[in-house]
């Protein structure tokens, strides 16, 4: 296998790892912060989560 064939694969794997490690947690935190500012968190609305598995 030559480096020319392996390089695109390594780039794709690197981008996927970067997304999982850095981008996704920042998106999740931004969403949580937005919900907190708008008063939509369960602690702020008085709602309690329930388990539908029973």
Short mmCIF file of C-alpha atoms in Angstrom, two decimals:
data_model
loop_
_atom_site.label_atom_id
_atom_site.label_comp_id
_atom_site.label_asym_id
_atom_site.label_seq_id
_atom_site.Cartn_x
_atom_site.Cartn_y
_atom_site.Cartn_z
CA UNK A 1 0.00 0.00 0.00
CA UNK A 2 1.37 3.40 -0.91
CA UNK A 3 1.06 6.58 1.11
CA UNK A 4 -1.05 8.13 -1.62
CA UNK A 5 -3.74 5.55 -0.92
CA UNK A 6 -3.39 5.71 2.85
CA UNK A 7 -3.33 9.49 3.26
CA UNK A 8 -7.03 10.16 2.44
CA UNK A 9 -8.06 7.45 4.88
CA UNK A 10 -5.92 8.96 7.62
CA UNK A 11 -7.36 12.41 6.93
CA UNK A 12 -10.94 11.11 7.17
CA UNK A 13 -10.18 9.25 10.41
CA UNK A 14 -8.50 12.36 11.83
CA UNK A 15 -11.48 14.55 10.96
CA UNK A 16 -13.90 12.06 12.52
CA UNK A 17 -11.87 11.94 15.73
CA UNK A 18 -11.66 15.74 15.85
CA UNK A 19 -15.44 15.95 15.47
CA UNK A 20 -16.07 13.46 18.25
CA UNK A 21 -13.53 14.93 20.67
CA UNK A 22 -13.98 18.69 20.15
CA UNK A 23 -16.91 19.74 18.00
CA UNK A 24 -19.68 17.55 19.38
CA UNK A 25 -19.11 18.47 23.08
CA UNK A 26 -19.04 22.18 22.21
CA UNK A 27 -22.31 21.89 20.32
CA UNK A 28 -23.88 20.03 23.26
CA UNK A 29 -22.65 22.65 25.75
CA UNK A 30 -23.92 25.50 23.59
CA UNK A 31 -27.33 23.84 23.41
CA UNK A 32 -27.41 23.36 27.19
CA UNK A 33 -26.37 26.98 27.78
CA UNK A 34 -29.09 28.21 25.42
CA UNK A 35 -31.72 26.12 27.23
CA UNK A 36 -30.49 27.46 30.56
CA UNK A 37 -30.73 31.09 29.38
CA UNK A 38 -34.26 30.50 28.11
CA UNK A 39 -35.36 28.74 31.30
CA UNK A 40 -36.10 25.43 29.62
CA UNK A 41 -34.15 23.06 31.87
CA UNK A 42 -36.21 20.64 33.97
CA UNK A 43 -34.87 22.22 37.18
CA UNK A 44 -36.11 25.61 36.01
CA UNK A 45 -39.55 24.52 34.82
CA UNK A 46 -40.38 22.32 37.80
CA UNK A 47 -40.86 19.29 35.57
CA UNK A 48 -39.50 15.96 36.63
CA UNK A 49 -38.12 13.37 34.27
CA UNK A 50 -39.81 10.02 34.31
CA UNK A 51 -38.82 6.59 33.16
CA UNK A 52 -41.04 5.10 30.46
CA UNK A 53 -39.39 1.67 30.59
CA UNK A 54 -41.82 0.26 33.18
#
